[in-house]
Coordinates of C-alpha atoms in Angstrom, one line a residue:
Chain Q
M1311 CA -11.2 -1.8 26.1
N1312 CA -14.9 -1.4 25.1
E1313 CA -17.2 -1.3 28.1
L1314 CA -19.5 -3.8 26.6
L1315 CA -16.7 -6.4 26.2
K1316 CA -15.4 -6.1 29.8
P1317 CA -17.8 -8.5 31.6
A1318 CA -17.3 -11.2 29.0
V1319 CA -13.5 -10.8 29.0
E1320 CA -13.3 -10.8 32.8
K1321 CA -15.4 -13.9 33.1
I1322 CA -13.5 -15.9 30.5
S1323 CA -10.1 -14.8 31.6
K1324 CA -10.9 -15.7 35.2
K1325 CA -12.6 -19.0 34.6
F1326 CA -10.3 -20.4 31.9
N1327 CA -7.1 -18.6 32.8
A1328 CA -7.1 -16.9 29.4
K1329 CA -4.5 -14.3 28.5
V1330 CA -6.0 -11.0 27.4
S1331 CA -4.2 -8.8 24.9
E1332 CA -5.2 -5.6 23.1
F1333 CA -4.1 -4.4 19.7
R1334 CA -5.7 -1.5 17.8
D1335 CA -8.8 -1.5 20.0
E1336 CA -9.3 -5.2 19.4
V1337 CA -9.4 -7.6 22.3
T1338 CA -7.9 -11.1 21.9
L1339 CA -8.2 -13.9 24.4
L1340 CA -5.7 -16.7 24.3
I1341 CA -7.6 -19.7 25.7
P1342 CA -6.5 -23.3 26.4
P1343 CA -7.4 -25.3 23.2
E1344 CA -9.5 -27.9 25.1
E1345 CA -11.8 -25.3 26.4
N1346 CA -12.9 -23.8 23.0
T1347 CA -16.5 -25.1 23.0
A1348 CA -17.0 -24.2 26.7
V1349 CA -15.8 -20.6 26.0
A1350 CA -18.0 -20.3 23.0
A1351 CA -21.1 -21.6 24.8
I1352 CA -20.6 -19.1 27.6
L1353 CA -20.1 -16.3 25.1
R1354 CA -23.2 -17.3 23.2
D1355 CA -25.5 -17.9 26.1
E1356 CA -24.4 -15.3 28.7
F1357 CA -23.0 -12.5 26.6
D1358 CA -25.1 -12.4 23.5
F1359 CA -22.4 -13.3 21.0
D1360 CA -24.9 -14.7 18.6
M1361 CA -22.6 -15.0 15.5
L1362 CA -19.3 -16.7 14.9
S1363 CA -18.2 -14.1 12.4
A1364 CA -15.0 -15.8 11.3
L1365 CA -13.1 -18.9 11.9
T1366 CA -9.6 -19.4 10.6
A1367 CA -6.2 -20.5 11.5
V1368 CA -2.6 -19.1 11.4
D1369 CA 0.5 -21.3 10.9
Y1370 CA 3.6 -20.4 12.7
Y1371 CA 5.9 -22.9 11.0
P1372 CA 8.8 -23.8 11.8
Q1373 CA 7.8 -23.2 15.4
T1374 CA 6.0 -26.2 16.9
T1375 CA 4.8 -25.2 20.3
P1376 CA 2.4 -23.8 19.3
R1377 CA 2.5 -24.4 15.6
F1378 CA -1.0 -23.2 14.9
H1379 CA -3.4 -20.7 16.3
M1380 CA -7.1 -21.3 15.8
V1381 CA -8.8 -17.9 15.5
Y1382 CA -12.4 -17.5 16.3
I1383 CA -14.0 -14.1 15.9
F1384 CA -17.3 -13.7 17.7
Y1385 CA -19.8 -11.0 17.0
S1386 CA -22.8 -9.7 19.0
T1387 CA -25.6 -8.2 17.0
K1388 CA -27.0 -6.7 20.2
N1389 CA -23.8 -5.0 21.5
K1390 CA -22.2 -4.7 18.1
V1391 CA -18.8 -5.7 19.2
Y1392 CA -16.2 -8.2 18.0
L1393 CA -14.2 -10.5 20.3
N1394 CA -11.2 -12.5 19.1
V1395 CA -10.5 -15.8 20.7
R1396 CA -7.3 -17.8 19.9
A1397 CA -6.4 -21.3 20.8
P1398 CA -2.8 -22.5 20.4
L1399 CA -2.3 -25.9 18.9
D1400 CA 1.0 -27.9 19.1
G1401 CA 2.6 -30.3 16.7
N1402 CA 2.2 -31.0 13.0
E1403 CA -1.0 -33.1 13.3
P1404 CA -3.1 -31.1 15.7
S1405 CA -6.7 -31.6 16.5
I1406 CA -9.3 -29.5 18.4
K1407 CA -12.9 -30.0 19.4
T1408 CA -15.4 -28.9 16.7
M1409 CA -17.3 -25.6 17.2
E1410 CA -20.2 -27.0 15.2
T1411 CA -22.1 -28.0 18.3
V1412 CA -22.3 -24.4 19.5
Y1413 CA -22.4 -22.5 16.2
P1414 CA -23.6 -24.7 13.3
S1415 CA -22.1 -22.2 10.8
A1416 CA -18.6 -23.5 11.8
N1417 CA -19.2 -26.6 9.7
W1418 CA -17.9 -25.4 6.4
R1419 CA -15.3 -23.1 7.9
E1420 CA -13.8 -26.0 9.8
R1421 CA -13.9 -28.0 6.6
E1422 CA -11.9 -25.2 5.0
V1423 CA -9.4 -25.1 7.9
W1424 CA -9.0 -28.9 7.7
D1425 CA -8.6 -28.7 4.0
L1426 CA -6.1 -25.9 3.9
F1427 CA -4.3 -26.2 7.2
G1428 CA -4.7 -29.9 8.1
I1429 CA -6.1 -29.3 11.6
K1430 CA -8.5 -32.1 12.6
F1431 CA -11.8 -31.3 14.3
D1432 CA -12.9 -34.0 16.7
G1433 CA -16.6 -34.7 16.5
H1434 CA -17.1 -32.9 13.2
S1435 CA -20.1 -34.3 11.3
D1436 CA -18.6 -34.1 7.8
L1437 CA -14.9 -33.5 7.6
R1438 CA -14.3 -33.7 3.9
R1439 CA -12.1 -31.4 1.8
I1440 CA -14.1 -28.4 0.6
M1441 CA -11.8 -26.1 -1.6
M1442 CA -9.3 -28.6 -2.9
P1443 CA -10.2 -31.7 -4.9
P1444 CA -11.1 -34.8 -2.7
D1445 CA -7.9 -36.6 -3.7
W1446 CA -5.5 -33.7 -3.0
V1447 CA -2.4 -34.4 -1.0
G1448 CA -1.1 -31.8 1.5
H1449 CA -2.6 -28.7 3.0
P1450 CA -1.9 -25.6 0.9
L1451 CA -2.1 -22.8 3.4
R1452 CA 0.6 -24.3 5.6
K1453 CA 3.8 -22.4 5.5
D1454 CA 5.8 -25.4 4.6
Y1455 CA 3.7 -26.0 1.5
P1456 CA 5.5 -24.5 -1.4
L1457 CA 3.9 -21.8 -3.6
G1458 CA 5.2 -22.6 -7.0
W1459 CA 4.4 -23.0 -10.6
E1460 CA 3.0 -26.1 -12.3
E1461 CA 3.5 -27.6 -15.7
V1462 CA 0.3 -27.7 -17.7
Q1463 CA -0.7 -31.3 -18.3
F1464 CA -2.5 -32.3 -21.5
T1465 CA -3.8 -35.7 -22.3
F1466 CA -0.8 -36.6 -24.5
N1467 CA 1.8 -35.7 -21.8
F1468 CA -0.1 -36.3 -18.6
D1469 CA 1.9 -39.3 -17.4
E1470 CA 5.2 -37.9 -18.4
I1471 CA 4.8 -34.7 -16.4
D1472 CA 3.0 -36.4 -13.6
A1473 CA 6.0 -38.7 -13.0
R1474 CA 8.4 -35.7 -12.3
K1475 CA 5.9 -33.6 -10.4
P1476 CA 6.9 -32.9 -6.8
K1477 CA 4.4 -34.5 -4.5
G1478 CA 3.5 -33.3 -1.1
E1479 CA 3.5 -35.6 1.9
K1480 CA 0.4 -36.7 3.7
Chain O
M971 CA -4.2 -41.2 -17.4
R972 CA -5.1 -40.7 -13.8
E973 CA -8.8 -41.2 -13.0
I974 CA -10.4 -38.2 -11.5
Q975 CA -11.6 -39.2 -8.1
E976 CA -15.1 -38.3 -7.2
F977 CA -16.8 -38.8 -4.0
T978 CA -19.3 -41.6 -3.9
L979 CA -22.8 -42.0 -2.4
E980 CA -21.1 -43.7 0.5
D981 CA -19.1 -40.5 1.3
L982 CA -22.4 -38.6 1.4
R983 CA -24.2 -41.0 3.7
T984 CA -24.6 -38.5 6.5
H985 CA -26.3 -36.1 4.1
L986 CA -28.7 -38.4 2.3
S987 CA -31.7 -40.2 3.6
P988 CA -31.7 -44.0 3.7
R989 CA -34.2 -44.0 0.9
A990 CA -31.5 -42.9 -1.5
F991 CA -29.7 -46.2 -1.0
T992 CA -32.7 -48.3 -1.7
G993 CA -33.5 -46.5 -4.9
E994 CA -36.7 -44.9 -3.7
T995 CA -35.3 -41.4 -4.2
V996 CA -33.1 -40.2 -7.0
V997 CA -29.7 -38.6 -6.5
L998 CA -29.2 -36.0 -9.2
N999 CA -26.2 -33.9 -10.0
M1000 CA -26.7 -30.2 -10.9
G1001 CA -23.9 -28.1 -12.1
P1002 CA -21.1 -27.1 -11.9
Q1003 CA -21.6 -26.0 -15.5
H1004 CA -25.1 -24.8 -15.2
P1005 CA -26.1 -21.2 -16.2
S1006 CA -28.5 -20.7 -13.2
T1007 CA -25.8 -21.5 -10.6
H1008 CA -24.2 -18.1 -11.2
G1009 CA -20.7 -19.4 -11.6
V1010 CA -19.4 -22.9 -10.9
L1011 CA -21.6 -24.2 -8.1
R1012 CA -22.4 -27.9 -8.0
V1013 CA -25.4 -29.1 -6.0
I1014 CA -26.2 -32.7 -5.4
L1015 CA -29.9 -33.2 -5.0
E1016 CA -31.8 -36.1 -3.6
L1017 CA -35.2 -35.9 -5.2
D1018 CA -38.5 -37.5 -4.4
G1019 CA -40.3 -36.9 -7.7
E1020 CA -39.6 -33.3 -8.2
V1021 CA -39.4 -32.4 -4.5
I1022 CA -36.0 -31.8 -2.9
V1023 CA -35.4 -34.2 0.0
N1024 CA -31.8 -33.2 0.5
C1025 CA -29.5 -30.7 -1.1
I1026 CA -25.7 -30.8 -0.8
P1027 CA -23.9 -27.8 -2.2
D1028 CA -20.3 -28.7 -3.4
V1029 CA -18.1 -25.6 -3.8
G1030 CA -14.4 -25.1 -4.5
F1031 CA -14.4 -25.2 -8.3
L1032 CA -13.3 -21.6 -8.3
H1033 CA -10.7 -21.9 -5.6
T1034 CA -7.6 -20.1 -6.8
G1035 CA -5.6 -19.9 -3.6
I1036 CA -5.8 -16.1 -3.4
E1037 CA -5.0 -16.1 0.3
K1038 CA -1.9 -18.2 -0.2
N1039 CA -0.8 -16.0 -3.1
M1040 CA -1.3 -12.8 -1.1
E1041 CA 1.0 -14.1 1.6
A1042 CA 3.8 -14.3 -1.0
K1043 CA 3.4 -10.6 -2.1
T1044 CA 4.0 -7.3 -0.5
Y1045 CA 1.0 -5.4 0.9
Q1046 CA 0.8 -3.2 -2.2
K1047 CA 1.0 -6.1 -4.7
A1048 CA -1.3 -8.3 -2.7
E1049 CA -4.0 -5.7 -3.1
V1050 CA -4.3 -6.3 -6.8
L1051 CA -5.5 -9.8 -6.1
T1052 CA -8.4 -8.7 -3.9
D1053 CA -10.8 -7.6 -6.5
R1054 CA -10.6 -10.9 -8.3
M1055 CA -12.6 -12.5 -5.5
D1056 CA -16.1 -11.0 -5.4
Y1057 CA -15.9 -9.6 -8.9
M1058 CA -19.4 -8.0 -8.5
Y1059 CA -18.2 -5.9 -5.6
A1060 CA -14.6 -5.4 -6.5
M1061 CA -14.5 -1.9 -4.9
G1062 CA -15.6 -3.3 -1.6
N1063 CA -13.0 -6.1 -1.6
I1064 CA -10.3 -3.5 -2.0
L1065 CA -11.8 -1.3 0.6
V1066 CA -12.0 -3.9 3.3
Y1067 CA -8.4 -4.9 2.6
C1068 CA -7.3 -1.3 2.8
L1069 CA -9.3 -0.8 6.0
A1070 CA -7.5 -3.7 7.5
V1071 CA -4.1 -2.5 6.4
E1072 CA -4.9 1.0 7.7
K1073 CA -6.0 -0.4 11.0
L1074 CA -2.7 -2.3 11.2
T1075 CA -0.5 0.6 10.3
G1076 CA -2.5 3.4 11.8
L1077 CA -2.9 5.3 8.6
K1078 CA -5.7 7.8 8.4
P1079 CA -7.2 8.6 5.0
P1080 CA -8.3 12.2 4.5
P1081 CA -12.0 13.1 4.5
R1082 CA -12.1 13.5 0.7
A1083 CA -10.8 10.0 0.2
D1084 CA -13.4 8.7 2.6
A1085 CA -16.3 10.4 0.8
I1086 CA -15.1 9.1 -2.6
R1087 CA -14.7 5.6 -1.1
V1088 CA -18.3 5.7 0.1
I1089 CA -19.6 7.0 -3.2
L1090 CA -17.7 4.3 -5.1
T1091 CA -18.7 1.4 -2.9
E1092 CA -22.3 2.4 -2.8
L1093 CA -22.2 2.7 -6.6
S1094 CA -20.7 -0.8 -6.6
R1095 CA -23.5 -2.0 -4.4
I1096 CA -26.1 -0.6 -6.8
Q1097 CA -24.4 -2.2 -9.8
S1098 CA -24.2 -5.6 -8.0
H1099 CA -27.9 -5.3 -7.1
L1100 CA -28.7 -4.3 -10.7
L1101 CA -27.0 -7.4 -12.0
W1102 CA -28.8 -9.5 -9.4
L1103 CA -32.1 -7.8 -10.4
G1104 CA -31.5 -8.8 -13.9
T1105 CA -30.3 -12.4 -13.4
S1106 CA -32.4 -13.5 -10.5
P1107 CA -35.8 -13.1 -12.2
M1108 CA -34.2 -14.4 -15.4
D1109 CA -33.7 -17.7 -13.6
L1110 CA -37.4 -17.7 -13.0
G1111 CA -38.1 -17.0 -16.7
A1112 CA -38.5 -13.2 -16.6
V1113 CA -35.9 -12.4 -19.2
S1114 CA -36.7 -8.8 -20.0
T1115 CA -35.5 -7.1 -16.8
F1116 CA -32.0 -8.3 -17.6
L1117 CA -31.9 -6.2 -20.7
Y1118 CA -32.8 -3.0 -18.9
T1119 CA -30.7 -3.5 -15.7
M1120 CA -27.5 -4.1 -17.8
R1121 CA -28.1 -0.8 -19.5
E1122 CA -28.0 1.1 -16.1
R1123 CA -25.2 -1.0 -14.8
E1124 CA -23.1 0.1 -17.8
M1125 CA -23.4 3.7 -16.6
I1126 CA -21.9 2.8 -13.3
L1127 CA -19.1 0.8 -14.9
D1128 CA -18.4 3.9 -17.0
V1129 CA -17.8 5.8 -13.8
F1130 CA -15.3 3.1 -12.6
E1131 CA -13.6 3.3 -15.9
L1132 CA -13.4 7.1 -15.6
V1133 CA -11.8 7.1 -12.2
S1134 CA -9.5 4.0 -12.5
G1135 CA -9.2 3.0 -16.1
A1136 CA -10.7 -0.4 -15.5
R1137 CA -14.4 -1.3 -15.4
M1138 CA -14.3 -4.1 -12.9
M1139 CA -10.8 -4.8 -11.5
T1140 CA -10.2 -1.3 -10.4
T1141 CA -7.5 -1.4 -7.6
Y1142 CA -8.5 2.3 -7.2
I1143 CA -8.6 2.4 -3.4
R1144 CA -5.2 2.2 -1.8
P1145 CA -4.0 1.9 1.8
G1146 CA -4.0 5.5 3.1
G1147 CA -6.4 6.9 0.5
L1148 CA -6.9 6.5 -3.2
W1149 CA -4.7 6.0 -6.2
R1150 CA -5.5 9.5 -7.4
D1151 CA -8.2 12.1 -7.2
V1152 CA -11.3 11.7 -9.3
P1153 CA -11.4 13.6 -12.7
A1154 CA -13.6 16.7 -13.1
E1155 CA -16.3 14.8 -15.0
F1156 CA -16.9 12.4 -12.1
E1157 CA -19.5 14.5 -10.3
G1158 CA -21.6 15.0 -13.5
L1159 CA -21.6 11.3 -14.4
V1160 CA -22.7 10.3 -10.9
R1161 CA -25.4 12.9 -10.8
E1162 CA -26.7 11.7 -14.1
I1163 CA -27.0 8.2 -12.6
L1164 CA -28.8 9.6 -9.6
K1165 CA -31.2 11.4 -12.0
V1166 CA -31.9 8.5 -14.3
L1167 CA -31.9 5.5 -12.0
P1168 CA -34.9 6.3 -9.8
R1169 CA -37.1 6.6 -12.9
R1170 CA -35.8 3.4 -14.3
M1171 CA -36.3 1.6 -11.1
L1172 CA -40.0 2.3 -11.4
E1173 CA -39.9 0.5 -14.7
Y1174 CA -38.3 -2.6 -13.2
E1175 CA -40.8 -2.5 -10.4
A1176 CA -43.6 -2.3 -13.0
L1177 CA -42.2 -5.5 -14.6
L1178 CA -41.9 -7.5 -11.4
T1179 CA -43.3 -6.2 -8.1
K1180 CA -47.0 -6.9 -8.9
N1181 CA -46.4 -9.4 -11.7
P1182 CA -48.6 -12.4 -10.7
L1183 CA -46.2 -14.9 -12.3
Y1184 CA -43.3 -13.5 -10.3
L1185 CA -45.3 -13.4 -7.1
D1186 CA -46.3 -17.1 -7.6
R1187 CA -42.7 -18.1 -8.0
T1188 CA -41.3 -16.1 -5.1
K1189 CA -43.8 -15.8 -2.3
G1190 CA -43.3 -18.3 0.5
I1191 CA -40.3 -19.9 -1.3
G1192 CA -37.0 -20.3 0.4
K1193 CA -38.1 -19.2 3.8
I1194 CA -35.6 -18.8 6.6
D1195 CA -35.9 -17.1 10.0
T1196 CA -33.7 -14.7 12.0
K1197 CA -32.5 -17.3 14.6
T1198 CA -31.4 -19.7 11.9
C1199 CA -29.8 -17.0 10.0
L1200 CA -27.6 -15.9 13.0
A1201 CA -26.7 -19.5 13.9
W1202 CA -25.7 -20.2 10.3
N1203 CA -24.0 -16.8 10.1
V1204 CA -26.1 -15.6 7.2
T1205 CA -25.9 -11.8 6.8
G1206 CA -26.8 -9.1 4.4
P1207 CA -30.2 -8.8 2.6
T1208 CA -31.1 -12.4 3.4
L1209 CA -30.8 -11.6 7.1
R1210 CA -32.6 -8.3 6.8
A1211 CA -35.4 -9.9 4.9
T1212 CA -36.2 -11.9 8.0
G1213 CA -36.7 -8.8 10.1
L1214 CA -33.4 -8.1 11.9
A1215 CA -32.0 -4.7 10.9
H1216 CA -28.4 -5.6 11.1
D1217 CA -26.1 -3.7 8.7
V1218 CA -22.4 -3.2 9.2
R1219 CA -22.7 0.3 7.9
K1220 CA -24.9 1.2 10.9
A1221 CA -23.5 -1.2 13.5
N1222 CA -19.7 -0.7 12.9
P1223 CA -19.5 2.3 10.6
Y1224 CA -16.5 2.7 8.3
C1225 CA -15.2 5.6 6.1
G1226 CA -17.4 8.1 7.9
I1227 CA -20.6 6.5 6.6
E1228 CA -22.3 7.4 9.9
Q1229 CA -22.5 11.1 8.9
Y1230 CA -25.0 10.3 6.1
D1231 CA -28.6 9.8 6.7
F1232 CA -30.0 6.5 5.5
D1233 CA -32.3 3.7 6.6
I1234 CA -31.9 -0.1 6.8
P1235 CA -34.8 -1.6 4.9
T1236 CA -36.2 -4.8 6.4
H1237 CA -39.0 -7.2 5.8
T1238 CA -40.4 -10.0 7.9
D1239 CA -41.3 -12.8 5.5
G1240 CA -37.8 -14.1 4.9
D1241 CA -38.7 -15.5 1.4
I1242 CA -37.4 -14.7 -2.1
Y1243 CA -39.9 -11.9 -2.5
A1244 CA -38.9 -10.3 0.8
R1245 CA -35.2 -10.3 -0.4
Y1246 CA -36.3 -8.8 -3.6
L1247 CA -38.1 -5.9 -1.9
V1248 CA -35.2 -5.4 0.6
R1249 CA -32.6 -5.2 -2.2
L1250 CA -34.7 -2.7 -4.3
E1251 CA -35.1 -0.5 -1.2
E1252 CA -31.3 -0.8 -0.5
M1253 CA -30.6 0.6 -4.0
R1254 CA -32.7 3.6 -3.2
Q1255 CA -30.9 4.1 0.2
S1256 CA -27.5 3.8 -1.5
M1257 CA -28.6 6.5 -3.9
R1258 CA -29.5 8.7 -0.9
I1259 CA -26.0 8.1 0.6
I1260 CA -24.3 8.9 -2.7
E1261 CA -26.3 12.1 -3.1
Q1262 CA -25.4 13.4 0.4
A1263 CA -21.8 12.4 -0.1
L1264 CA -21.6 14.3 -3.4
N1265 CA -23.3 17.3 -1.9
K1266 CA -20.7 17.7 0.8
L1267 CA -17.7 16.2 -1.0
P1268 CA -14.8 18.0 0.8
Y1269 CA -11.8 19.4 -1.0
G1270 CA -8.3 18.4 -0.1
P1271 CA -5.8 15.6 -0.6
V1272 CA -6.9 12.1 -1.3
R1273 CA -3.9 10.3 0.3
D1274 CA -2.4 10.3 3.7
N1275 CA 1.0 12.0 3.7
N1276 CA 2.9 9.4 5.8
Y1277 CA 5.4 8.5 3.1
K1278 CA 6.6 5.5 5.0
F1279 CA 3.4 3.8 3.9
V1280 CA 2.0 5.9 1.1
P1281 CA 4.0 6.6 -2.1
P1282 CA 4.7 10.3 -2.5
P1283 CA 3.1 12.1 -5.5
R1284 CA 4.8 11.9 -8.8
S1285 CA 5.5 15.7 -8.9
E1286 CA 7.6 15.5 -5.7
I1287 CA 9.9 12.7 -7.0
G1288 CA 11.6 15.0 -9.4
V1289 CA 12.5 17.7 -6.8
S1290 CA 12.9 15.8 -3.5
M1291 CA 15.5 13.3 -2.8
E1292 CA 13.6 12.0 0.2
A1293 CA 10.5 11.4 -1.9
L1294 CA 12.6 9.5 -4.4
I1295 CA 14.0 7.3 -1.7
H1296 CA 10.5 6.7 -0.3
H1297 CA 9.2 5.8 -3.7
F1298 CA 12.0 3.4 -4.3
K1299 CA 11.7 1.7 -0.9
L1300 CA 8.0 1.4 -1.2
W1301 CA 7.9 -0.2 -4.6
T1302 CA 10.9 -2.5 -4.1
E1303 CA 10.8 -3.6 -0.4
G1304 CA 7.3 -2.5 0.6
F1305 CA 6.3 -1.1 4.0
T1306 CA 6.5 -2.9 7.3
P1307 CA 3.5 -2.7 9.6
P1308 CA 3.8 -3.5 13.3
V1309 CA 3.3 -7.1 14.6
G1310 CA -0.3 -7.9 15.4
S1311 CA -3.5 -9.0 13.9
V1312 CA -6.7 -7.0 13.0
Y1313 CA -10.1 -7.7 11.7
A1314 CA -12.0 -5.2 9.6
T1315 CA -15.5 -5.6 8.2
I1316 CA -17.7 -3.8 5.7
E1317 CA -21.2 -4.5 4.3
S1318 CA -21.1 -6.1 0.9
P1319 CA -24.2 -6.5 -1.2
R1320 CA -24.3 -10.1 0.1
G1321 CA -23.6 -9.5 3.7
E1322 CA -20.7 -8.9 6.1
M1323 CA -17.4 -9.1 4.4
G1324 CA -14.3 -9.2 6.7
V1325 CA -10.6 -9.4 6.5
F1326 CA -8.5 -11.0 9.1
L1327 CA -4.9 -9.7 8.7
E1328 CA -1.9 -10.8 10.7
S1329 CA 1.4 -9.2 10.3
N1330 CA 4.8 -10.4 11.7
G1331 CA 6.6 -7.2 10.9
T1332 CA 7.8 -8.0 7.4
P1333 CA 6.6 -6.3 4.2
K1334 CA 4.4 -9.3 3.4
P1335 CA 1.1 -10.2 5.1
Y1336 CA 1.8 -13.2 7.3
R1337 CA -1.8 -14.4 7.1
I1338 CA -4.7 -13.0 5.4
H1339 CA -8.2 -14.4 5.5
Y1340 CA -11.3 -13.2 3.8
R1341 CA -14.5 -13.8 5.7
T1342 CA -16.8 -13.8 2.7
P1343 CA -20.6 -13.6 2.9
S1344 CA -21.3 -16.1 0.1
L1345 CA -19.8 -19.1 1.9
P1346 CA -22.3 -19.1 4.8
L1347 CA -25.1 -18.2 2.4
L1348 CA -24.4 -21.4 0.4
Q1349 CA -24.0 -23.4 3.5
A1350 CA -27.5 -22.4 4.5
L1351 CA -28.9 -23.2 1.1
P1352 CA -30.1 -26.7 2.1
L1353 CA -32.1 -25.2 4.9
M1354 CA -34.0 -22.9 2.5
A1355 CA -34.3 -25.5 -0.3
K1356 CA -35.6 -28.6 1.4
G1357 CA -39.2 -29.4 0.6
H1358 CA -39.3 -27.2 -2.5
L1359 CA -39.3 -28.1 -6.2
V1360 CA -36.1 -28.1 -8.3
A1361 CA -37.4 -25.1 -10.2
D1362 CA -37.6 -23.2 -6.9
L1363 CA -34.1 -24.1 -6.0
I1364 CA -33.0 -22.1 -9.0
G1365 CA -34.9 -19.2 -7.7
I1366 CA -33.5 -19.6 -4.2
I1367 CA -29.9 -19.7 -5.5
G1368 CA -30.6 -16.6 -7.5
S1369 CA -32.2 -14.8 -4.5
I1370 CA -29.4 -15.2 -2.1
D1371 CA -27.1 -13.6 -4.7
I1372 CA -24.0 -15.7 -4.3
V1373 CA -20.8 -15.0 -6.1
L1374 CA -18.7 -18.1 -6.4
G1375 CA -15.4 -16.2 -6.6
D1376 CA -16.4 -14.8 -3.3
C1377 CA -17.1 -18.1 -1.8
D1378 CA -14.2 -20.1 -3.0
R1379 CA -11.5 -17.4 -3.1

């Protein structure tokens, strides 16, 4: 493990009972989902992790406990290190506290995760769809969302094709 | 026919000021089909006269589900989709994907492949900056630079065509190395660019750097400071124009780029003009890197010889049974990396570009996420645009150099 990461990892793993794992020189912390903002605040204020480099999710369908992992990748411009933090989420309609209060840049990325994975963010200021159209049904990046073809609809046959189109469930 | 559902003013209540609902300010739609939005970006503006009170970017018009599509393909096939995202930095998109796959599988590309990767991605950075240098002042009314920068950009695209057969969607860089070695003419063409471009850059500078009209339109416009940049995850030239010398090439070097001597240009103003100066200097630094890489371009293979992951050369297939089996297995089933997730980053012309890649031990990536620089840049657009005129917004969008394919994926 990188020497510069050690103090942060030790503190988080002790305080929040996080599980530490290493893969290809990358350190990942598995934290309890309800502590995500507390962990981020400590990382930002005490360990100079000034950027939330990436925020995304992974779907482990058909497994349900946990079904999702929220993935936060923090970066420190001072120490030039990355730290991965994961929060497991159970069930098909999961929710987690928004990271927007600690890192404002999480706003759009959380909208993206809501749009494509259907993970709700409590306290988010503007949880609208961002990539898909506002009236879209379903969350495309979920593993149970089929990747298929679609008939091309023109004005003259729109209703005809629309009637037999498979519809996702809300 | 189904009505296309739009969001209403009510949905945007948190973004707009109360004056928008009493009719004191005007809510105006700009784009998505607007030439100065560099793709399909829609911005909803709340205007007081011509001054922007609020600015709400609306993205997603170019969302093509590339991440979902990549999950359904093997590692080799998924690679072809990568350069469709940031089409101005296609080489870099592939490179960051290959770096992630290499990190996952433990492949080690040979030094020659690394050097060629550096040359090609830096050329790619120059061509991206050249297009930006043409289009960004064009948004402000200075049309002539565009005609010149396209001429030089063509020389770089010719190099890409020479090495890969395609001008933009190259898929030349592969996990474990390159598709094939560069042809003999490569070095001469690149040296020609290095000879011609510095002189031509003086011409562009003569058109813009001290042009009073350009200065009027760019100085003090679209300001942002370092702290805001970091909080909003803005990277690349926009961050460096605020004074923080953060560059992934220096901070977390890749492809042996640390062995070359180059500087990170910075500026402290954080406005459009500062970004212009930073980008111009970056092009010069890229040329320095290319020159050094060409001068000590090592000889040797361009692909790792671990045939479990890298297809064997064509010449071996005819004489070696094993090579044939490897070839067949790789192109039908694909390779299986170990279970785990990695995150690889590179410096794109717009900022930090990262790939989060998770494998579950099957030949297809389980989850792939592109952390693209354009998304946070656009997210920070309202911070830069508020209080300026509509005409300045065009300049600001041009100056942060967004690519919508990169943002929407």
